[in-house]
Coordinates of C-alpha atoms in Angstrom, one line a residue:
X1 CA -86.3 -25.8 28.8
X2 CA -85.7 -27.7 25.3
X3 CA -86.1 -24.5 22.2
X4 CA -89.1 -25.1 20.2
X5 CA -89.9 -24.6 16.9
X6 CA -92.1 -22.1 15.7
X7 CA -93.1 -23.7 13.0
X8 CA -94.1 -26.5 14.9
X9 CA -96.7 -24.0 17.5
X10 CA -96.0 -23.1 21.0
X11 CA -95.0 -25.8 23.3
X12 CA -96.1 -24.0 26.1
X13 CA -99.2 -22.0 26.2
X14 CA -102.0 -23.0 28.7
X15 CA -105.7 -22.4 29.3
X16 CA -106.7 -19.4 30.3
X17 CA -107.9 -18.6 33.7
X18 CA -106.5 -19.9 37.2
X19 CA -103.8 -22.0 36.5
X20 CA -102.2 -25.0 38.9
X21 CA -99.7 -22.5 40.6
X22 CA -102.4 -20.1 40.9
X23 CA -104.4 -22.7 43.2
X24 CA -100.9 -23.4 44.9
X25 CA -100.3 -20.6 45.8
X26 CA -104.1 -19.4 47.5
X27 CA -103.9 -23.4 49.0
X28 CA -105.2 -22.8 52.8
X29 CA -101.5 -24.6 53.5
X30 CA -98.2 -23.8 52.4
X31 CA -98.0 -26.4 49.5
X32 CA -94.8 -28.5 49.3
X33 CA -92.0 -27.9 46.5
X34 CA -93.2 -31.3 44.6
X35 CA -96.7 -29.7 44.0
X36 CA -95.2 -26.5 43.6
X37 CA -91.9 -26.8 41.1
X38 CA -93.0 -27.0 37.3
X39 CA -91.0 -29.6 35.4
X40 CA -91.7 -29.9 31.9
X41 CA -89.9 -28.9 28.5
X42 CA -90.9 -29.1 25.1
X43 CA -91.0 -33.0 23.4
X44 CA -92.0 -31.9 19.9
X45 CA -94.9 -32.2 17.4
X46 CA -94.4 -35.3 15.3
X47 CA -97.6 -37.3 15.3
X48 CA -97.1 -40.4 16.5
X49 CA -97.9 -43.7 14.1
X50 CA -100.9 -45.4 14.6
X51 CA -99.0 -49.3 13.8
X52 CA -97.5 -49.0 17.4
X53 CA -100.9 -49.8 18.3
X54 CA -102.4 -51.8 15.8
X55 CA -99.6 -54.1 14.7
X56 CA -98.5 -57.3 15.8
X57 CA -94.8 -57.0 14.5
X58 CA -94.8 -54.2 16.9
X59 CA -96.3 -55.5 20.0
X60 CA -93.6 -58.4 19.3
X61 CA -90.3 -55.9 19.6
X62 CA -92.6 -54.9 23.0
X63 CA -92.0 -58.6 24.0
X64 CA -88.4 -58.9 23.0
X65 CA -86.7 -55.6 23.7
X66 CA -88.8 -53.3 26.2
X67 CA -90.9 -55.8 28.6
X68 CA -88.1 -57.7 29.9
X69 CA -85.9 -54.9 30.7
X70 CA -88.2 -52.6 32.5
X71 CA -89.1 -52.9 36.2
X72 CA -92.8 -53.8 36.1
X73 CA -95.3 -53.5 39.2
X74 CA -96.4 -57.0 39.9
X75 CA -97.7 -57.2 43.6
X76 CA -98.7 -55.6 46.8
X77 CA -96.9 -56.2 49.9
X78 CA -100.5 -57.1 51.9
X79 CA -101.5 -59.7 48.9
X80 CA -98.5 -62.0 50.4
X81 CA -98.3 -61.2 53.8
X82 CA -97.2 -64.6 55.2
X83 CA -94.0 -66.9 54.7
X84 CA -95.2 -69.6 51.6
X85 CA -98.2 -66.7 50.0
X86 CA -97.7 -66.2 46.4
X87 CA -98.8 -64.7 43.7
X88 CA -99.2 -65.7 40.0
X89 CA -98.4 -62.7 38.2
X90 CA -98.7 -62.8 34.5
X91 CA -97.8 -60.4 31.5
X92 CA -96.8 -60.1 27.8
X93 CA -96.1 -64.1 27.4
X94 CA -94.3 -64.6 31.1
X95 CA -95.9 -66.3 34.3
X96 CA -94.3 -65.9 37.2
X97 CA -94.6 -66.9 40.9
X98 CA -93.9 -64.2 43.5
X99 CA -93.1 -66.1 47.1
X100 CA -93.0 -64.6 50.4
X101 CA -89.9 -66.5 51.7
X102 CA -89.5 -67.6 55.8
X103 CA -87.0 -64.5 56.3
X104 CA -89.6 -62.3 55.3
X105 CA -87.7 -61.8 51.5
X106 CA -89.8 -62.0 48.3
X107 CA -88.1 -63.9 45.3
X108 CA -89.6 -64.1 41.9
X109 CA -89.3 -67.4 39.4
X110 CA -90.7 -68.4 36.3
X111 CA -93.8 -70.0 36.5
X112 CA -92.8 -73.0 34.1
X113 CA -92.1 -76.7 35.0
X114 CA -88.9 -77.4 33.7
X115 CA -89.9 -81.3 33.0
X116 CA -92.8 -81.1 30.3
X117 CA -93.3 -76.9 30.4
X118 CA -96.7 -77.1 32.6
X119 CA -97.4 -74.1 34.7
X120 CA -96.7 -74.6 38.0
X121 CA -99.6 -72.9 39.6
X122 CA -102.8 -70.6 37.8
X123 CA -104.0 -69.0 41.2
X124 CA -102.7 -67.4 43.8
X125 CA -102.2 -69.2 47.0
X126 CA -99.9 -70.1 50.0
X127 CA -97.4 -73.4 49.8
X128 CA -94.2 -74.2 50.9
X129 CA -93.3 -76.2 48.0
X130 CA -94.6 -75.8 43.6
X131 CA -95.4 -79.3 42.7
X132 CA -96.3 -79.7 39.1
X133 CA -100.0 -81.1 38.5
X134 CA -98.8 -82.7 35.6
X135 CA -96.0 -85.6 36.7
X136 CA -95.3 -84.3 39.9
X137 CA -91.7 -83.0 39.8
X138 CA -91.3 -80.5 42.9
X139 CA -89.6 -77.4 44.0
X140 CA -89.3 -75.7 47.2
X141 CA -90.2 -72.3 47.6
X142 CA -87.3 -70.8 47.5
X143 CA -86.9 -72.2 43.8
X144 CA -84.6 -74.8 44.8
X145 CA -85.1 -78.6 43.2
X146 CA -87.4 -80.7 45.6
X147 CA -87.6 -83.9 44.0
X148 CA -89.7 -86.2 41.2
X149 CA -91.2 -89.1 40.5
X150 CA -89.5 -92.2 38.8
X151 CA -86.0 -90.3 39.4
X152 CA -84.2 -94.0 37.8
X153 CA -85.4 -92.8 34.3
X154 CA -83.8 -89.1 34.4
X155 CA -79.8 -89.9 35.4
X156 CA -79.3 -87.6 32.8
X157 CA -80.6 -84.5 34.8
X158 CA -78.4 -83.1 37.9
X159 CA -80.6 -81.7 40.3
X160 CA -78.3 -78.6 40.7
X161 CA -79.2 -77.5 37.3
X162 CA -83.1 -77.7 38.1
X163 CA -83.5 -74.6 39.8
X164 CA -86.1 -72.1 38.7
X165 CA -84.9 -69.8 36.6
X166 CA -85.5 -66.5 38.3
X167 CA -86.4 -62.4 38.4
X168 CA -85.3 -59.7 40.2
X169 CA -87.4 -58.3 42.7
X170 CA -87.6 -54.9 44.1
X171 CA -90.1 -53.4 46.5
X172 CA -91.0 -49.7 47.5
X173 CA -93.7 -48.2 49.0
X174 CA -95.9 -51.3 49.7
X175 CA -95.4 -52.1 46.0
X176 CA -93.5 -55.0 45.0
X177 CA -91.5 -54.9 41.0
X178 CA -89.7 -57.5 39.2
X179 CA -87.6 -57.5 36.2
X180 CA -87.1 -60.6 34.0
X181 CA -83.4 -59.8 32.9
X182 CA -80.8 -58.6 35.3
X183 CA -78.5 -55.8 35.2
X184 CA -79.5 -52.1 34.3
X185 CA -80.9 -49.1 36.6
X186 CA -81.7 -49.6 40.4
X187 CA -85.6 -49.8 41.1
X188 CA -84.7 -46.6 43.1
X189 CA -83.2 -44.8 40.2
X190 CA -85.8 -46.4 37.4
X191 CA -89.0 -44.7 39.7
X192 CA -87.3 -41.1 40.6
X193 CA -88.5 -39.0 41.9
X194 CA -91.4 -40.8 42.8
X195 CA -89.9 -42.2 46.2
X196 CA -89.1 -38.6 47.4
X197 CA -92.3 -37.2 46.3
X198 CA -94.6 -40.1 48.2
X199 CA -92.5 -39.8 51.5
X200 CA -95.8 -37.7 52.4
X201 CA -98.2 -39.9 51.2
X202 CA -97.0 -43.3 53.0
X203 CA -98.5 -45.7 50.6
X204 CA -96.6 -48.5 52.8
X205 CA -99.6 -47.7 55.5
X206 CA -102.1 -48.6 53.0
X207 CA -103.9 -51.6 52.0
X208 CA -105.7 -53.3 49.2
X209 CA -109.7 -52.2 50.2
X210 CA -111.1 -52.6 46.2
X211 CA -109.6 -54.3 43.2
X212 CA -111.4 -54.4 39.9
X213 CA -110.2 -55.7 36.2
X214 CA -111.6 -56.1 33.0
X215 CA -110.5 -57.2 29.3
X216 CA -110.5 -54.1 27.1
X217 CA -111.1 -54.4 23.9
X218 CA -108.4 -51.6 22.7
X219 CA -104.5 -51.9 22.6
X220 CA -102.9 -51.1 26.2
X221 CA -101.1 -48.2 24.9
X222 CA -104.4 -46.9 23.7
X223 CA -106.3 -47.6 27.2
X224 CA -103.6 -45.9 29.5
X225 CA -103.4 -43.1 27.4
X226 CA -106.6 -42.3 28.2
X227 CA -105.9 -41.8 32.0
X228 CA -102.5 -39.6 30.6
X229 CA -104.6 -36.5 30.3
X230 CA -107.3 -34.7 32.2
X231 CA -108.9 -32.9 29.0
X232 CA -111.1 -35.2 27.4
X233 CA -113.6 -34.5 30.0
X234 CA -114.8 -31.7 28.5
X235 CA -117.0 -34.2 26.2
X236 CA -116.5 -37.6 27.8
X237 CA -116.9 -36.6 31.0
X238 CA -119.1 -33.8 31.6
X239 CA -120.7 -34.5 34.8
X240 CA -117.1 -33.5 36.6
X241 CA -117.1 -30.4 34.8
X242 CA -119.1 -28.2 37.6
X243 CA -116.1 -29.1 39.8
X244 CA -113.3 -30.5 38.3
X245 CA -110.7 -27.9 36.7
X246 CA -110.3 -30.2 33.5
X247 CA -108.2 -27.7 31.7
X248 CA -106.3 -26.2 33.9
X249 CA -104.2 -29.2 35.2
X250 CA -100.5 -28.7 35.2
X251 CA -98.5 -31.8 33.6
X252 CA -94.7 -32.3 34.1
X253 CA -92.8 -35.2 33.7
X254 CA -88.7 -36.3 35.0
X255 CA -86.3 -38.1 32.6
X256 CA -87.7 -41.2 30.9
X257 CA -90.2 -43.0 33.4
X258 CA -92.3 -40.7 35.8
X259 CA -94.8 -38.4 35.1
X260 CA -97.7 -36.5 36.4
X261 CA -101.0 -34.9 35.9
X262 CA -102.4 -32.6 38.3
X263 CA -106.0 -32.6 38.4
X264 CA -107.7 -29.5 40.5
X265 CA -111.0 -30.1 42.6
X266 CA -113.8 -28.0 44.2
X267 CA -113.3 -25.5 41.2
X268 CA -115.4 -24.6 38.4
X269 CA -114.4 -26.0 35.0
X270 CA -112.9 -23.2 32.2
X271 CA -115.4 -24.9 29.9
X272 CA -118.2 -23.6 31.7
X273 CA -119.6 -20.0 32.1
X274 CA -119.1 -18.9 35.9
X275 CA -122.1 -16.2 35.6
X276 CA -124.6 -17.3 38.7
X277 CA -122.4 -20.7 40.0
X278 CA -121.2 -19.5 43.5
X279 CA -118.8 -21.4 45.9
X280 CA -121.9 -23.0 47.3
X281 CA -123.2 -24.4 43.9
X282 CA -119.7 -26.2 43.3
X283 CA -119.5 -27.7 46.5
X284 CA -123.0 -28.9 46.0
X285 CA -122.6 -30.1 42.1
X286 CA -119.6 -32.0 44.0
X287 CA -122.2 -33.8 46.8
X288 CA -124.7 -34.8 43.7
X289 CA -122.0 -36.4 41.8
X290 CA -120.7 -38.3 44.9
X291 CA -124.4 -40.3 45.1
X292 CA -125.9 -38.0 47.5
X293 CA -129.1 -36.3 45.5
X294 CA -131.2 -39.1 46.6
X295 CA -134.1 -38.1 48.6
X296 CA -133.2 -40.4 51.5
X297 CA -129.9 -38.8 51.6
X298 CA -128.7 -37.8 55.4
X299 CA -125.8 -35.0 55.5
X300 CA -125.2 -35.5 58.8
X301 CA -121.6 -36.7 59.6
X302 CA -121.0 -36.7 55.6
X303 CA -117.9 -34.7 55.3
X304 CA -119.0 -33.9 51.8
X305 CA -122.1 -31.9 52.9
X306 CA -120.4 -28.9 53.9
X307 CA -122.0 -25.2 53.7
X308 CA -119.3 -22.6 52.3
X309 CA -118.4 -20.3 54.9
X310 CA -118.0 -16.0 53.3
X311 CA -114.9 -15.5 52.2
X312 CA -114.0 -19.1 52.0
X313 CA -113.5 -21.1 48.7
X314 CA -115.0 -23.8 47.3
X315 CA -111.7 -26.0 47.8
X316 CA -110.7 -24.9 51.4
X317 CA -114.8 -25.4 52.8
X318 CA -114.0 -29.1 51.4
X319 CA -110.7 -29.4 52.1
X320 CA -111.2 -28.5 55.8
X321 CA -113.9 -31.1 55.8
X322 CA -111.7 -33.6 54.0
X323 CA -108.6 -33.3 56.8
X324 CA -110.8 -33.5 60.0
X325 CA -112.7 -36.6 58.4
X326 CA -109.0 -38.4 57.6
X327 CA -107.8 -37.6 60.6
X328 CA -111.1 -39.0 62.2
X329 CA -111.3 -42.0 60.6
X330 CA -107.0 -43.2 60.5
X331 CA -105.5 -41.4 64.0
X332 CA -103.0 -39.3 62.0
X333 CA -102.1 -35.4 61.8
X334 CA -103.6 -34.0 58.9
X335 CA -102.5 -30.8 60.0
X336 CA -100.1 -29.4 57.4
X337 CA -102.0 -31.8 54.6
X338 CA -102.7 -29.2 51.2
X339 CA -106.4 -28.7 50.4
X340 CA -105.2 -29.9 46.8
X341 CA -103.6 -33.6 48.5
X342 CA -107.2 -34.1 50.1
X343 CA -108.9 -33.1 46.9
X344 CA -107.4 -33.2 44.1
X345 CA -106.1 -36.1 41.3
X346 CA -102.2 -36.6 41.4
X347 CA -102.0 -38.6 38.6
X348 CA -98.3 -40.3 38.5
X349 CA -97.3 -43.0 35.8
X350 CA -94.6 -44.6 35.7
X351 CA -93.5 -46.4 32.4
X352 CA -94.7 -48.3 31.3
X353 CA -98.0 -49.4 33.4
X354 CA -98.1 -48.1 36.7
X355 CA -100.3 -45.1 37.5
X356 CA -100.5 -44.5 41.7
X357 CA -102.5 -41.5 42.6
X358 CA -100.7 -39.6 45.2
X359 CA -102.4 -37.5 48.0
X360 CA -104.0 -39.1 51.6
X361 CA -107.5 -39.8 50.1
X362 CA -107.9 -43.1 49.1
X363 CA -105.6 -43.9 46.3
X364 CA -106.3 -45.5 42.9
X365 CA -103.5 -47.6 41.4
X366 CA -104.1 -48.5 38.1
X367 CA -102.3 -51.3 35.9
X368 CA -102.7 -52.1 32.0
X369 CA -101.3 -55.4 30.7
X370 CA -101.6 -56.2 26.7
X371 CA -103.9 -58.8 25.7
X372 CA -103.1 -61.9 23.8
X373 CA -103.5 -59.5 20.5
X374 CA -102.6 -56.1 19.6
X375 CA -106.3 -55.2 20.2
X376 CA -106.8 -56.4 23.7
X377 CA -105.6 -55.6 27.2
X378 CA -106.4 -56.2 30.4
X379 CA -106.9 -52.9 33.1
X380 CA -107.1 -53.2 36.8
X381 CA -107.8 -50.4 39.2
X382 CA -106.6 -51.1 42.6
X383 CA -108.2 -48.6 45.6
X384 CA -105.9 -48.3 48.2
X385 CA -107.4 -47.5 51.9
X386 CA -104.7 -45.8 55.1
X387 CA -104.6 -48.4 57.5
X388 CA -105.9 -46.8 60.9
X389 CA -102.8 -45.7 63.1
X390 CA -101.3 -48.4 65.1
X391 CA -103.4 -51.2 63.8
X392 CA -101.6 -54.4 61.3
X393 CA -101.9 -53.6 57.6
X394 CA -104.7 -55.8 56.6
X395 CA -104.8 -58.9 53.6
X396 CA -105.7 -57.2 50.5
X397 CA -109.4 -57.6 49.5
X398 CA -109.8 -60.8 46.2
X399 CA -109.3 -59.6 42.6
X400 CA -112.7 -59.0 40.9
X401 CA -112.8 -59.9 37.5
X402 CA -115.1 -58.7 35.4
X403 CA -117.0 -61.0 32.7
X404 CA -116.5 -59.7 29.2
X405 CA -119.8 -58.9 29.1
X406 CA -119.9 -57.1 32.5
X407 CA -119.7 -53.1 32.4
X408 CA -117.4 -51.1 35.2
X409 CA -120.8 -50.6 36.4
X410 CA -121.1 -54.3 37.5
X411 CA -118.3 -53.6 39.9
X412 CA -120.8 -51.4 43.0
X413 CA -118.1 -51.1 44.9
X414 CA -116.5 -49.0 42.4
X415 CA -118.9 -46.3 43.6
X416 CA -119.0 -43.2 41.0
X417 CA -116.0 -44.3 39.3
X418 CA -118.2 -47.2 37.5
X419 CA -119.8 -44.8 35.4
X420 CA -116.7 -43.2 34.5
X421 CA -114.8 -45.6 33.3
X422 CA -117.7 -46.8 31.2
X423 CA -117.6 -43.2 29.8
X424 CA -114.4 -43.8 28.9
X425 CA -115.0 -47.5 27.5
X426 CA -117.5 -45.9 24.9
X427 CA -114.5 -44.3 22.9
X428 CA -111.6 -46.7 23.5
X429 CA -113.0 -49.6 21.2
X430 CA -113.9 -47.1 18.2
X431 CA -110.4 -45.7 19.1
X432 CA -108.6 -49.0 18.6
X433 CA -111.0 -49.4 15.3
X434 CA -110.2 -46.0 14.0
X435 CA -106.4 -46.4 14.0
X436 CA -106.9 -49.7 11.9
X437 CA -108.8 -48.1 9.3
X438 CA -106.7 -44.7 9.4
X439 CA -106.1 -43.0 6.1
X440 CA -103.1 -41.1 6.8
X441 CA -102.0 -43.7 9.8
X442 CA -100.9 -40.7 12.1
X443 CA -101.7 -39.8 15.7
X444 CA -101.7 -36.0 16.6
X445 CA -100.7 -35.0 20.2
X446 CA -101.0 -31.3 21.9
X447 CA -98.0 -30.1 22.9
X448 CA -99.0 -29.8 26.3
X449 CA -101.8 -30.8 27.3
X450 CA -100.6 -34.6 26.1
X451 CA -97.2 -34.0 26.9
X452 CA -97.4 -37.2 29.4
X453 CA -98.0 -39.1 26.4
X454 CA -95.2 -38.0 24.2
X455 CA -92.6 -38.5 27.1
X456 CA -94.2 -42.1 27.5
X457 CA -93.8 -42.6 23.4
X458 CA -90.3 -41.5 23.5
X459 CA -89.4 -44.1 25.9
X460 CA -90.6 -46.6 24.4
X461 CA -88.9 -46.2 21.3
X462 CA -85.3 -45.7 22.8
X463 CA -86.4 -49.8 23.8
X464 CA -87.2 -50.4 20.9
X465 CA -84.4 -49.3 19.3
X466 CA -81.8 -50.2 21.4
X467 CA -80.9 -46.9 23.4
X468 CA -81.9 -48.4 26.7
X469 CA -82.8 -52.1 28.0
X470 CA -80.6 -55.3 25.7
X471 CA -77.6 -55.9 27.5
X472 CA -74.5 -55.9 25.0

């Protein structure tokens, strides 16, 4: 543990009531170490400037000396399945084609005719060779020069020297990273301990079931900060509040890259006063916000509708529900599976734009990308589905963009986390306005509570100054 300052406050206090350990600890299963072992220390209280998310100058040193040297989530294994799929993946001022190969290998190259400069490709798709709309020069998959038109008039040009400039590519978990300049930490080392901790969780069984993006009108910074912490829901979200244990999460972060918040379910918020709210009332709070208060609604076979045995808790009457219905509906042993992995939000990130929840329920994956300006950014929430045992991981569903008029909303098959992230969308624009017109330009942080979002700060400034990424 770092020492703290006392004139600078605690560092450490909590809410009171029943912490994350506390909920450990009465779990109906014996939790394992990664949910159980605290790892956080004290980062500080310096407020943080509010240019790093209004100015361009700034989002520029982004481009130059963090983006390229940072291993960035760009695909899913299941959204290139077969030899000649690729994917256009684009971000802070690169293109890039990601291409399944014949050996089963995925390379990465720049998506950029080396003739005129045309992209080679806007959409997604499956070819064995990237011929340039434009004049037709040509190059196989793998990168290598194909050939062009009206070769006579470029003698100049040795086809050895035509290859596509390319990335690095790394893949874990289903999940498929590249990095535009070589050399620096293993994707291994950059996402510890992430690997060890989703050995459990198996996202390389899942698939792509939802995918959902929008234009933001708020700095990218600004929008994944907002996913960082669980305590805004006090007043942005209040609907979770009869069972969601806002306050009480536990955040801890390792080294420079991952962090997590742990969100508890099936418990009552601190925010609100327990007198007369039994067991019962949270689990059924929990079935109203799902979409189930409707007066056509049937409870039977809805592993939600559960009645709260005595002497049983909120959490283990719907976690028990929760591990028959997964191991129902994909052929594995839930067995051993915590109430709080059925339940609960495990909220990883790792820096700088990939968030994968962890636990067996379905898992959100959520990416932010800037935007052509400082006040822009493009979020994507991918829901990932456990592929029934025994049966071949699936093609991942099509991207669904929404129109910049479209709220989350638009999106059904979002189900109740439309209206959240609208929630959310009601502050981030105001947000991204407010630090423009900022008197005193600074950006307060609790010490814990926002800790996630220090550690992700810091990191970004050793890139921007120098202490990790450019290659000497």
């Amino acid at each position: 543990m770092a020492e703290r300052d006392p004139k600078q406050g605690g560092g450490f206090e909590r809410c009171p009531g029943t912490s994350w350990e506390d909920l450990m600890a009465q779990d109906s299963r014996t939790a394992p170490a990664i949910l159980t072992q605290e790892s956080y220390e004290y980062l500080g209280s310096d407020p943080i400037p509010a240019e790093r998310y209004t100015s361009e100058a700034f989002a520029q040193l982004e481009r130059e000396r963090m983006w390229p040297y940072v291993w960035q989530f760009a695909a899913r294994e299941e959204d290139l399945p077969e030899p000649g799929d690729f994917v256009v993946y684009e971000n802070a001022g690169r293109s890039f084609l990601i291409s399944r190969q014949d050996d089963g290998s995925i390379r990465a190259f720049h998506n950029v005719c080396l003739h005129r400069g045309r992209k080679l490709r806007t959409d997604d798709g499956s070819a064995d060779t990237f011929q340039c709309p434009f004049h037709g020069f040509t190059w196989k998959k793998d990168g290598s020069f194909s050939h062009m038109p009206c070769s006579w008039d470029f003698k100049h040009l040795d086809p050895k020297d035509l290859t596509l400039p390319e990335a690095e590519v790394g893949r874990w978990g289903g999940y498929i990273f590249l990095r535009e300049e070589p050399g620096g930490p293993t994707l291994e080392e950059f996402l510890a301990p992430l690997p060890e901790h989703f050995k459990r969780w198996r996202h390389e069984e899942c698939t792509t079931v939802i995918w959902v993006a929008k234009e933001v009108p708020a700095n990218w910074k600004v929008t994944a900060e907002a996913f960082m912490e669980a305590w805004h829901t006090v007043v942005t979200h209040p609907q979770l509040l009869p069972f969601s244990g806002d306050a009480n999460s536990a955040y801890w972060f390792w080294g420079d890259n991952v962090n997590v918040n742990l969100v508890p379910f099936g418990v009552l918020s601190p925010h609100l006063d327990p007198e007369g709210k039994s067991q019962q009332w949270i689990v059924d709070e929990f079935i109203k916000y799902n979409g189930r208060s409707a007066d056509n609604y049937d409870p039977s076979g809805d592993p939600y509708a559960v009645s709260v045995p005595d002497g049983q808790t909120a959490r283990e009457a719907l976690g028990a529900a929760m591990r028959k219905s997964y191991e129902e509906q994909t052929g594995y042993d839930h067995s051993e599976a915590t109430d709080a992995e059925l339940l609960d939000a495990l909220v990883y990130n790792v820096f700088p734009n990939f968030a994968p929840w962890g636990g067996y329920m379905p898992n959100i994956v959520y990416r932010w990308k800037p935007g052509k300006t400082p006040d822009t950014c493009i979020m994507e929430v991918r829901i990932l589905s456990r592929v029934k045992k025994g049966e071949p991981i699936p093609r991942s569903c099509e991207l669904h963009m929404l129109g910049p008029d479209e709220p989350w909303t638009a999106a059904a098959e979002l189900g109740g986390l439309g209206p959240v992230f609208e929630q959310d969308m009601e502050n981030l624009p105001f947000v991204q306005q407010g630090l423009h017109c900022s008197k005193n330009g600074k950006v307060q942080l609790a010490d814990y509570q926002e800790i996630r979002i220090r550690q992700f700060q810091q990191t970004m400034m050793k890139y921007i100054n120098g202490e990790l990424g450019a290659r000497k």
